[in-house]
mmCIF file of C-alpha atoms in Angstrom:
data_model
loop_
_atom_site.group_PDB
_atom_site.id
_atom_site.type_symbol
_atom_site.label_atom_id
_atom_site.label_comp_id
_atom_site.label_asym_id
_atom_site.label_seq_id
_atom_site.Cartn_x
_atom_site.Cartn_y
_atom_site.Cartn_z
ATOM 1 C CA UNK A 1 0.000 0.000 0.000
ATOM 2 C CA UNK A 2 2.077 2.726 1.469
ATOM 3 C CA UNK A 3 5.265 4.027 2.752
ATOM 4 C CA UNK A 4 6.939 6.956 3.852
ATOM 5 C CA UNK A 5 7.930 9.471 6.810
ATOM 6 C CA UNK A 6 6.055 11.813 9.448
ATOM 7 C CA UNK A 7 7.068 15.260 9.474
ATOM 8 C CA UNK A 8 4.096 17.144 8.034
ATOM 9 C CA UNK A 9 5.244 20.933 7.099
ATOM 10 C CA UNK A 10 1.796 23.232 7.957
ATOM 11 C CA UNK A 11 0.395 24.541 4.439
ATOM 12 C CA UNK A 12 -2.175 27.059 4.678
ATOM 13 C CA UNK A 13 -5.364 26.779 2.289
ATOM 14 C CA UNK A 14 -8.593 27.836 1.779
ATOM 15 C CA UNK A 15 -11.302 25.287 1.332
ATOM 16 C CA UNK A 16 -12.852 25.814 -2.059
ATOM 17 C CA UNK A 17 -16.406 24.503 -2.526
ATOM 18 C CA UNK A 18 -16.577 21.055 -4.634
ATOM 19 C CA UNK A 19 -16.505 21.187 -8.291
ATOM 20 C CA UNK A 20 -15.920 19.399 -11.511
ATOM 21 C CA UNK A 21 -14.058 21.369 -14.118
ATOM 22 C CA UNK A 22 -10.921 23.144 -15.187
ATOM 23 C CA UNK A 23 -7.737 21.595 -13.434
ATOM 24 C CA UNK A 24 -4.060 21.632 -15.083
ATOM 25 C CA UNK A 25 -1.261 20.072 -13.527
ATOM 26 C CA UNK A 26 2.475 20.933 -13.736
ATOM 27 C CA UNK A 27 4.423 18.015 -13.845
ATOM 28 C CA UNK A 28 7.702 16.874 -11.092
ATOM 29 C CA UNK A 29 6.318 18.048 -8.043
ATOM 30 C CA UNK A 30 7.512 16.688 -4.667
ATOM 31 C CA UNK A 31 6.946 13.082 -3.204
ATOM 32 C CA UNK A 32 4.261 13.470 -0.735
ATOM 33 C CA UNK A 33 4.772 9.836 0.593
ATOM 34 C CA UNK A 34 7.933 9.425 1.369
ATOM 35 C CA UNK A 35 9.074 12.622 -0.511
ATOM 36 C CA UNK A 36 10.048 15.090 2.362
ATOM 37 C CA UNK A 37 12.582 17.260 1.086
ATOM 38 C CA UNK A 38 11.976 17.395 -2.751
ATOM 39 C CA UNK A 39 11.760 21.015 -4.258
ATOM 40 C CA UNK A 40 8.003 21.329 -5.681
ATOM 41 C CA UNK A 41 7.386 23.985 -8.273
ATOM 42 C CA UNK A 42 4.459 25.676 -8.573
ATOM 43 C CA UNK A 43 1.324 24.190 -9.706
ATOM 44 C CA UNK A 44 -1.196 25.999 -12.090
ATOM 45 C CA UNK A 45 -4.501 26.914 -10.793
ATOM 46 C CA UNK A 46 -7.511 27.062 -13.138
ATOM 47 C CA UNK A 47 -10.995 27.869 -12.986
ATOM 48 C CA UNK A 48 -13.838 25.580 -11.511
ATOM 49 C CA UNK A 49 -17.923 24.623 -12.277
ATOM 50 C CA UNK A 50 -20.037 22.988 -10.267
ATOM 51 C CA UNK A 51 -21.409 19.994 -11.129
ATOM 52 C CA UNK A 52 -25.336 19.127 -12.536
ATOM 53 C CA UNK A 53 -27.011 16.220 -11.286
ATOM 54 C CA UNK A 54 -29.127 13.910 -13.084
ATOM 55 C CA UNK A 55 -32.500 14.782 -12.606
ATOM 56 C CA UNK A 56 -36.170 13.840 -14.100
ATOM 57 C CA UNK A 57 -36.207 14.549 -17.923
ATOM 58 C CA UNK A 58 -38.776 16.480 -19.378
ATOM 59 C CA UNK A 59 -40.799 14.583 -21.632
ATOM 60 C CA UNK A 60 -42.242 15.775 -25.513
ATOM 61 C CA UNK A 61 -43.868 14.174 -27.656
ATOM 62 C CA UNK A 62 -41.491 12.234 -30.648
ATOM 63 C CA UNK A 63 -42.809 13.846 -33.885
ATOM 64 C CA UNK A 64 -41.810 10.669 -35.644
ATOM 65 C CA UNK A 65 -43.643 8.164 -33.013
ATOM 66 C CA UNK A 66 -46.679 9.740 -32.453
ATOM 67 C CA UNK A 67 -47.803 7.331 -29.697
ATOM 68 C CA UNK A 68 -44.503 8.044 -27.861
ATOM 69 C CA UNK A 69 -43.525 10.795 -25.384
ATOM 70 C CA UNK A 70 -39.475 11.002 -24.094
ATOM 71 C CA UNK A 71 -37.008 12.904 -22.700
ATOM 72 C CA UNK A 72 -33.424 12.610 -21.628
ATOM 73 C CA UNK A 73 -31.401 13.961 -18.615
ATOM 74 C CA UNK A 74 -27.644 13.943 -17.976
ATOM 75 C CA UNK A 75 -25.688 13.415 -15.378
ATOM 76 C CA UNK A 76 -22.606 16.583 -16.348
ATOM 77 C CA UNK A 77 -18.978 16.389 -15.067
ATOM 78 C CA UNK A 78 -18.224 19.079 -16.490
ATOM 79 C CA UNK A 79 -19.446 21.627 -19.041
ATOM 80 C CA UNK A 80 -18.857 19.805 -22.065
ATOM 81 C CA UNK A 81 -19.348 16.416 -20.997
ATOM 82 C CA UNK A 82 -21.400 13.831 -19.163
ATOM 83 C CA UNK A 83 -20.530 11.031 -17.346
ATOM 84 C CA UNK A 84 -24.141 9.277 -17.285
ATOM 85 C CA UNK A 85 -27.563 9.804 -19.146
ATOM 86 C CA UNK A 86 -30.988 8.555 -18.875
ATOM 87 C CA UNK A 87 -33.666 8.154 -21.436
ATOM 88 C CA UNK A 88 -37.666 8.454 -20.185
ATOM 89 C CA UNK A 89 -40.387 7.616 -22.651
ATOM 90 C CA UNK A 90 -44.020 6.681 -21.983
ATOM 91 C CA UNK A 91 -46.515 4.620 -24.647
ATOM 92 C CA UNK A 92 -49.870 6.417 -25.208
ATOM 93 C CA UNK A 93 -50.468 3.908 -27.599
ATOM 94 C CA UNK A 94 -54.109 1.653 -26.688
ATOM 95 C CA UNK A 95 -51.934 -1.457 -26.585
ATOM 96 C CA UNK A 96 -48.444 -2.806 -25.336
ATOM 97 C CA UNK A 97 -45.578 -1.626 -27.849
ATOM 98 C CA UNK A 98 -41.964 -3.485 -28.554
ATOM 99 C CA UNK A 99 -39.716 -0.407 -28.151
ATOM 100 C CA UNK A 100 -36.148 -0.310 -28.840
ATOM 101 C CA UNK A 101 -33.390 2.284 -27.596
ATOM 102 C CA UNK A 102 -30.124 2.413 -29.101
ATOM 103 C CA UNK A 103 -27.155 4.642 -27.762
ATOM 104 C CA UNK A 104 -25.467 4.906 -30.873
ATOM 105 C CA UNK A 105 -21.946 6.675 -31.430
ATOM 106 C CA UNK A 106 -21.471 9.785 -33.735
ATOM 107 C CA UNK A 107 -18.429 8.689 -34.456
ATOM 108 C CA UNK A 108 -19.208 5.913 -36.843
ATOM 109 C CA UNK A 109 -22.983 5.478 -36.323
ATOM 110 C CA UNK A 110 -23.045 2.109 -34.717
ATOM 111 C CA UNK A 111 -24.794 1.127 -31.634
ATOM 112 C CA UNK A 112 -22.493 0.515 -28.194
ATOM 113 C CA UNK A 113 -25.911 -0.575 -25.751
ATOM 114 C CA UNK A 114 -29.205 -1.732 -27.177
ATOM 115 C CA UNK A 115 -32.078 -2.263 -24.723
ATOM 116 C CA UNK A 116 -35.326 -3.452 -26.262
ATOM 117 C CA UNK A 117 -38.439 -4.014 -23.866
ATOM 118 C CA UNK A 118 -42.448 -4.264 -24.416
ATOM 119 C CA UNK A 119 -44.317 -1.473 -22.575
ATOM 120 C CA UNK A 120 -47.644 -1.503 -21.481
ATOM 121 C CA UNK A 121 -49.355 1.955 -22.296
ATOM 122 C CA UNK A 122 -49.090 4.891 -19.540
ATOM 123 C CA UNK A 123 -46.074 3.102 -17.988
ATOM 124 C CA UNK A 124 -42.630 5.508 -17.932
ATOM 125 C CA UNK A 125 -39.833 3.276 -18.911
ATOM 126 C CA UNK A 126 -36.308 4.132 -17.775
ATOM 127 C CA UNK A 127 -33.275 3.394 -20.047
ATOM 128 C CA UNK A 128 -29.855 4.483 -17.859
ATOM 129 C CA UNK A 129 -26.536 4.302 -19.801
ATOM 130 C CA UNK A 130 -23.160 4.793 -17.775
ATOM 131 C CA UNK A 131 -21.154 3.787 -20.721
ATOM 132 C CA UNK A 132 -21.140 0.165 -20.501
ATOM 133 C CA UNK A 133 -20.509 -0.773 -24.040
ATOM 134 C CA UNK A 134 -20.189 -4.325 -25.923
ATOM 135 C CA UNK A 135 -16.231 -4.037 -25.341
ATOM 136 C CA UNK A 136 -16.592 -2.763 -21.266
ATOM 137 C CA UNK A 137 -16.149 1.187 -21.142
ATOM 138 C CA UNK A 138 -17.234 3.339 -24.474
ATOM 139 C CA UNK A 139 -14.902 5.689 -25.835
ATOM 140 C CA UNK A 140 -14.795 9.362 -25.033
ATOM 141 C CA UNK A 141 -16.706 10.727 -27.395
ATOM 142 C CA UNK A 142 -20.228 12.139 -28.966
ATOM 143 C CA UNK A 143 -23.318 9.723 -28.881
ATOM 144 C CA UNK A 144 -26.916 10.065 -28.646
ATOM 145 C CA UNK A 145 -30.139 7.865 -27.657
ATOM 146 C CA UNK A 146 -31.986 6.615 -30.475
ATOM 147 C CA UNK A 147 -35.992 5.189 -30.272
ATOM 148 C CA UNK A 148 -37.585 3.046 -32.491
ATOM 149 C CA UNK A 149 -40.660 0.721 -32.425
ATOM 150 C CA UNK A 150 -39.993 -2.961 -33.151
ATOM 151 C CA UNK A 151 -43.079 -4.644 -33.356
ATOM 152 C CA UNK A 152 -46.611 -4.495 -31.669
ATOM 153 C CA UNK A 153 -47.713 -7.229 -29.495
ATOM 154 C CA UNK A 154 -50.524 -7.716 -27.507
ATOM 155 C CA UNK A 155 -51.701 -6.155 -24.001
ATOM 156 C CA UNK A 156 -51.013 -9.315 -21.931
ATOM 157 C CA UNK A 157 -47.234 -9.088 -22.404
ATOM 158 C CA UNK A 158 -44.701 -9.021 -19.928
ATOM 159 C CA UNK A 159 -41.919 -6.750 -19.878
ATOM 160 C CA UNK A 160 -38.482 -7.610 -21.372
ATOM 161 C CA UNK A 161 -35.198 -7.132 -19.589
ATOM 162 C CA UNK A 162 -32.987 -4.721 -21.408
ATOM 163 C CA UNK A 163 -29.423 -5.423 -21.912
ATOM 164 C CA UNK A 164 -26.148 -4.529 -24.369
ATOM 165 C CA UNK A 165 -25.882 -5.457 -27.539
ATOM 166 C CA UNK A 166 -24.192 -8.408 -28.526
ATOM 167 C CA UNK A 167 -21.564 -6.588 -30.695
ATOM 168 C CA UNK A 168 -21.194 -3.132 -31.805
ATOM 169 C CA UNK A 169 -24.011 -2.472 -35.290
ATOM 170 C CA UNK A 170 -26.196 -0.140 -37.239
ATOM 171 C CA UNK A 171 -28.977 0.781 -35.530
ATOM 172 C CA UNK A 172 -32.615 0.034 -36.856
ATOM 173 C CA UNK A 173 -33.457 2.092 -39.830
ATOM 174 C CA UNK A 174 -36.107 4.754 -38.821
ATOM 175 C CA UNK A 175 -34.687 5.397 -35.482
ATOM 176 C CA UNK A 176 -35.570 8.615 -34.076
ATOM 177 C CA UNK A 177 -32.871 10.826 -32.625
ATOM 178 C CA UNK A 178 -33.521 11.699 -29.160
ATOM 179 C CA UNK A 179 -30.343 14.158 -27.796
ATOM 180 C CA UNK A 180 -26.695 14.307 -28.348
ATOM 181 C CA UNK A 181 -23.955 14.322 -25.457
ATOM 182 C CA UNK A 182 -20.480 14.206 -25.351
ATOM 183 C CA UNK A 183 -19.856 10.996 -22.729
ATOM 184 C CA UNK A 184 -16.338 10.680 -20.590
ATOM 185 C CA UNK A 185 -15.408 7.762 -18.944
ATOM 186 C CA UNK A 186 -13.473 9.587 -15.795
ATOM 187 C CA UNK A 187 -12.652 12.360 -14.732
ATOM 188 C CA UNK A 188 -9.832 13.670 -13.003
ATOM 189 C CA UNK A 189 -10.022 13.077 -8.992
ATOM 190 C CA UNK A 190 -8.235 16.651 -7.663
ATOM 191 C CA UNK A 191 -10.738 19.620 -8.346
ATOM 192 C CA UNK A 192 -8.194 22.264 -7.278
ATOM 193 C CA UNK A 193 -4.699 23.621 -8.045
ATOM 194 C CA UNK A 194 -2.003 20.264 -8.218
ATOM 195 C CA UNK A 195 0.915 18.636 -9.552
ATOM 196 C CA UNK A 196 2.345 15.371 -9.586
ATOM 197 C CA UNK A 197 4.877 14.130 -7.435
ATOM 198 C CA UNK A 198 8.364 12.883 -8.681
ATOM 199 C CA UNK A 199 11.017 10.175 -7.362
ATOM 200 C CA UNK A 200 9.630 8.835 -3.582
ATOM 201 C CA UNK A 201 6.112 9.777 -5.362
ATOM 202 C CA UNK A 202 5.885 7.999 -8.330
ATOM 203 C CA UNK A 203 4.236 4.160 -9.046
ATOM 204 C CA UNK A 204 7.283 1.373 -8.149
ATOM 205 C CA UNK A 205 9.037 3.553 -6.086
ATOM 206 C CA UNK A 206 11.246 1.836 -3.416
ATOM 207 C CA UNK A 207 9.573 1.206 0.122
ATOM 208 C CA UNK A 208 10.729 -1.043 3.456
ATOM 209 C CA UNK A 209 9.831 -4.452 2.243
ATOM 210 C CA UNK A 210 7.873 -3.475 -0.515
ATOM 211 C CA UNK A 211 6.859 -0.911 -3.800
ATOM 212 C CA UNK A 212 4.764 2.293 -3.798
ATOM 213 C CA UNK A 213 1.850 1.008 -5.135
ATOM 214 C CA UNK A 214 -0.171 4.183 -6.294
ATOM 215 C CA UNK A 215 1.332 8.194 -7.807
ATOM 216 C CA UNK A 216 0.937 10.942 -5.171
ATOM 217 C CA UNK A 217 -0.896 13.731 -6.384
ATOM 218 C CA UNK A 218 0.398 17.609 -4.477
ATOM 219 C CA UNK A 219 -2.470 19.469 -3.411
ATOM 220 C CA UNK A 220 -3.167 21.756 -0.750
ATOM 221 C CA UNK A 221 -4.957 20.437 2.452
ATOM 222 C CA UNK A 222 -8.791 20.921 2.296
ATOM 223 C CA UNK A 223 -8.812 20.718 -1.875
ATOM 224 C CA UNK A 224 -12.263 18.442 -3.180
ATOM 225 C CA UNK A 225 -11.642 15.421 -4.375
ATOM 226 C CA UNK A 226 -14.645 13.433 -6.645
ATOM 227 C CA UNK A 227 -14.567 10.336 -7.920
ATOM 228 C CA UNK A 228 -12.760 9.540 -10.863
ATOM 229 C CA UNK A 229 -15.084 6.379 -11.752
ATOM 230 C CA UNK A 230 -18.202 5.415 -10.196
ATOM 231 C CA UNK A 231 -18.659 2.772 -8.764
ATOM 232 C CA UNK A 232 -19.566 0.930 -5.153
ATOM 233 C CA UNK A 233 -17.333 2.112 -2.215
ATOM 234 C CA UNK A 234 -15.728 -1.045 -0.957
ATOM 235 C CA UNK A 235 -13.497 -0.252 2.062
ATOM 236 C CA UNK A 236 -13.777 3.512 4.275
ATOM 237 C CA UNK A 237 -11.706 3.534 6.775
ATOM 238 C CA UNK A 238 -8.600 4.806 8.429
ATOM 239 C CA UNK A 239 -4.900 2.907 8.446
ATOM 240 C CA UNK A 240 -1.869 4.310 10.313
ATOM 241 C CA UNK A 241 -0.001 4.558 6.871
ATOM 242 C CA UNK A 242 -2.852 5.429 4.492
ATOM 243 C CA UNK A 243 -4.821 7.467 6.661
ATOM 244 C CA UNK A 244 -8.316 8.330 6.373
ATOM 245 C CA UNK A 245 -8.439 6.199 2.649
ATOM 246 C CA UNK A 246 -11.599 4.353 0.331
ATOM 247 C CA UNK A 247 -11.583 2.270 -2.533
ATOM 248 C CA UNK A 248 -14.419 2.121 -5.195
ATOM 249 C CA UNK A 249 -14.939 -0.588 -7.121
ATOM 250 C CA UNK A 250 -15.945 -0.147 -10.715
ATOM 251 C CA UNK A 251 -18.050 -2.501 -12.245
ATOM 252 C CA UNK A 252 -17.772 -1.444 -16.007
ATOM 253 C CA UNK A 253 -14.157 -1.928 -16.333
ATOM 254 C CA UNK A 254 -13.449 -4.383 -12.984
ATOM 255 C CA UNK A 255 -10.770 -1.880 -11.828
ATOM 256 C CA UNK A 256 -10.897 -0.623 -8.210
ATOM 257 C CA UNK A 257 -9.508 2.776 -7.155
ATOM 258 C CA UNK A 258 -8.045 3.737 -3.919
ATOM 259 C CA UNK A 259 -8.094 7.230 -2.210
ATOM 260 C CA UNK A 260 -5.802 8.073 0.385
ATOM 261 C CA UNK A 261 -4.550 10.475 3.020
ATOM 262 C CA UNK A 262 -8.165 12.228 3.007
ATOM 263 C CA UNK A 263 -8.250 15.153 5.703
ATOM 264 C CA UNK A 264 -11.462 13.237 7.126
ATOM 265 C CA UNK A 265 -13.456 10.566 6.710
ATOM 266 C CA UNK A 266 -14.419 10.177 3.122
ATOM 267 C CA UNK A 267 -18.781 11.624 2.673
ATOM 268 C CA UNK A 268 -19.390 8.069 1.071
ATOM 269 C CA UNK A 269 -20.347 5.179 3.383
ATOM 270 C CA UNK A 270 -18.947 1.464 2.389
ATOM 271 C CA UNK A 271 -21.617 -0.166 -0.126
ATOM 272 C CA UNK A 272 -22.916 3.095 -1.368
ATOM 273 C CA UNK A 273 -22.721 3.718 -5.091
ATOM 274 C CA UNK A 274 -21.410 6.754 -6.277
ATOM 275 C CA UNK A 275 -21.225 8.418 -9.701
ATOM 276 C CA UNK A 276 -18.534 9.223 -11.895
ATOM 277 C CA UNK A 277 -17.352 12.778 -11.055
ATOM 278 C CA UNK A 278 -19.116 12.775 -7.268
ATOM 279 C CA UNK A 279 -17.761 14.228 -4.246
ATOM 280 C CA UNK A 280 -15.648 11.770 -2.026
ATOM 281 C CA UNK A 281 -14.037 14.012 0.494
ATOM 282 C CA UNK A 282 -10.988 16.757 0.412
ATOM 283 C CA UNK A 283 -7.219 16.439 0.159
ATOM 284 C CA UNK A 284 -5.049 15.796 3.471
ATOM 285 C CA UNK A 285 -2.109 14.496 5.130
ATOM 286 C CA UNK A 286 -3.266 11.823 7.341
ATOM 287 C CA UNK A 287 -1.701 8.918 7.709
ATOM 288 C CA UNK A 288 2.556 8.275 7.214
ATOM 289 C CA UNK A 289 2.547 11.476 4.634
ATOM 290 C CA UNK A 290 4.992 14.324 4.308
ATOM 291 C CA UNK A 291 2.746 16.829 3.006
ATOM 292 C CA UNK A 292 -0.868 17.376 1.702
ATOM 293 C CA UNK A 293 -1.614 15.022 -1.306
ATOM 294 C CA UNK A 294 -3.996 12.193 -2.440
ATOM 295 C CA UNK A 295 -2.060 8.863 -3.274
ATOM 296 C CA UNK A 296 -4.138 7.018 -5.924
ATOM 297 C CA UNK A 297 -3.640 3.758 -6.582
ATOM 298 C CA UNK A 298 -5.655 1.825 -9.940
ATOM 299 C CA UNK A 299 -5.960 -2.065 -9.512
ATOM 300 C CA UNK A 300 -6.877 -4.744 -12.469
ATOM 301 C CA UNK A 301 -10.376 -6.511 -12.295
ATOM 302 C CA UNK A 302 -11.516 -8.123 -10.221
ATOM 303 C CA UNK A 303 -9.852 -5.172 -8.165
ATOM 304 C CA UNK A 304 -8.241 -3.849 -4.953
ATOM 305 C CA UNK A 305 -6.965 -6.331 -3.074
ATOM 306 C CA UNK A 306 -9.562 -8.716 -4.618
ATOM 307 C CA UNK A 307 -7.128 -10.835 -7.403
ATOM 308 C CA UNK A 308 -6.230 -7.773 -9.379
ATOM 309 C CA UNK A 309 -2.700 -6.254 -9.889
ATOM 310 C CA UNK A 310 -1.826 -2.178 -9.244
ATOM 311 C CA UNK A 311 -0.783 -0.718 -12.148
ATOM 312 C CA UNK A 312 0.386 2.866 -12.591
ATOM 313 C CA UNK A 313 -2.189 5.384 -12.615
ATOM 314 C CA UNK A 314 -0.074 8.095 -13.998
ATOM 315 C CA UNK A 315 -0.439 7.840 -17.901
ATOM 316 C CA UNK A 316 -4.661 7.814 -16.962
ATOM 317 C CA UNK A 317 -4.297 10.347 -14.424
ATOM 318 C CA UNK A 318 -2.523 12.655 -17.195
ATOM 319 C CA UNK A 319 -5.174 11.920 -19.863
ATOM 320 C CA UNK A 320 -8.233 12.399 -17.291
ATOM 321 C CA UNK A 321 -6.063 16.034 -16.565
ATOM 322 C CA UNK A 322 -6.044 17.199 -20.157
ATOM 323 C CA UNK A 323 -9.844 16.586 -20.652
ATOM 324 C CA UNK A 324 -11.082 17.836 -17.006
#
């Protein structure tokens, strides 16, 4: 897990309210495990947005389905992107309808989730996509919902459990478009002014009797932290090295993630699910740390501590910085 050496120097911050955009890092800043004495240049600061939850979506009528009403709502991590949307439609139609919703990618047209159910009239149906595509997680990109009717059948049917597609195809021809987003698969975990931390600080880095198993992030004391996938929270609790520390466990891509050195308690209880992008708590120096930073560590399905491997987060960490 962790390694390194007490001796905390006191850096003064300001909390700064929880938000989801805007952060650029400069890179070879100080180990914060183990890294007491490293010079740390100055990190850039940029500016923040809140974040929009997913709420209830407006339904309208779909001009090309009269019998259908639907709406979609988005779950934003930042203001270009989303990191979860849900499609609502209701049947007016006198009898049960076989409806089909693609999510279909701009890129090169083809469907990444199908979910195809029959609906019984006056019934809202629910369609939620976190990016689970044929291949695990979609790529960062533009998609949107599609809606099409399959077939009629008659009142007496049951409903049919939606699932993904088998593999990656057209949709149906005479799909209706119902909302474009631009979808991201993470996000990057330190909403505030960082850098990344060099030598002591860095993935494979030499400990007593064992490897640094995460990168150490520099960030002032009190800075929000969100999750960078959602996921269930697995472990919350405190260890003498780690500090106040949780790990969520992703179940698109089987990775877990672990958070550590959080000023307090992390806000998410273990078995909660969280979303992509959600506040988890604020940077600190709890634990064996030299200074205020969040060691991350990434594990390979089935996860932390569970059968997977760590693996270093840095070349992730990096890409989730550019697009945050």
């Amino acid at each position: 897990m962790l390694c390194g050496t007490r001796g905390r120097p006191v850096l003064k911050t300001t909390i700064a309210a929880a938000a989801l955009l805007g952060v650029s890092a400069t890179p070879g800043a100080a180990a914060g495990t183990g890294g007491a004495g490293l010079a740390q240049p100055a990190p850039k600061r940029a500016a923040q947005v809140p974040a929009a939850n997913l709420s209830g979506p407006a339904l309208a009528p779909v001009g090309a389905i009269p019998q259908l009403d639907a709406g979609v709502a988005l779950r934003k991590v930042s203001r270009r992107a989303v990191s979860a949307a849900t499609l609502a439609y209701v049947s007016h139609a006198r009898g049960s309808l076989q409806v089909r919703v693609d999510v279909v990618r701009l890129a090169d047209g083809l469907s990444v989730f199908t979910d195809e159910r029959t609906v019984v009239p006056e019934a809202q149906q629910r369609v939620r996509w976190n990016g689970r595509a044929t291949t695990g997680l979609a790529l960062d990109g533009r998609y949107e919902f599609r809606i099409a009717l399959a077939s009629a059948t008659s009142a007496t049917s049951t409903p049919l459990a939606g699932g993904a597609a088998p593999t990656a195809a057209e949709p149906p021809p005479g799909s209706t478009s119902i909302g474009a987003f631009t979808f991201v698969g993470a996000v990057f975990p330190v909403r505030g002014t960082h850098s990344y931390g060099e030598g002591a600080a860095r993935f494979g880095a030499g400990r007593s009797g064992h490897s640094h198993e995460g990168q150490d992030v520099m960030a002032d004391c009190g800075t929000p932290l969100v999750a960078a996938r959602g996921g269930v929270v697995t472990m919350r609790t405190y260890h003498g090295l780690a500090g106040n520390y949780l790990v969520i466990q992703d179940p698109v891509t089987g990775q877990g993630h672990m958070y550590a050195h959080l000023r307090e308690p992390a806000l998410v209880r273990r078995g909660q699910r969280v979303e992509t992008g959600q506040p988890i708590g604020v940077v600190g120096d709890t634990g064996d740390a030299s200074a205020c930073h969040l060691h991350f560590e990434t594990w390979t399905a089935p996860g932390w501590y569970r059968g997977g491997s760590p693996v270093d987060p840095l070349p992730v960490l990096k890409r989730w910085d550019a697009f945050s």
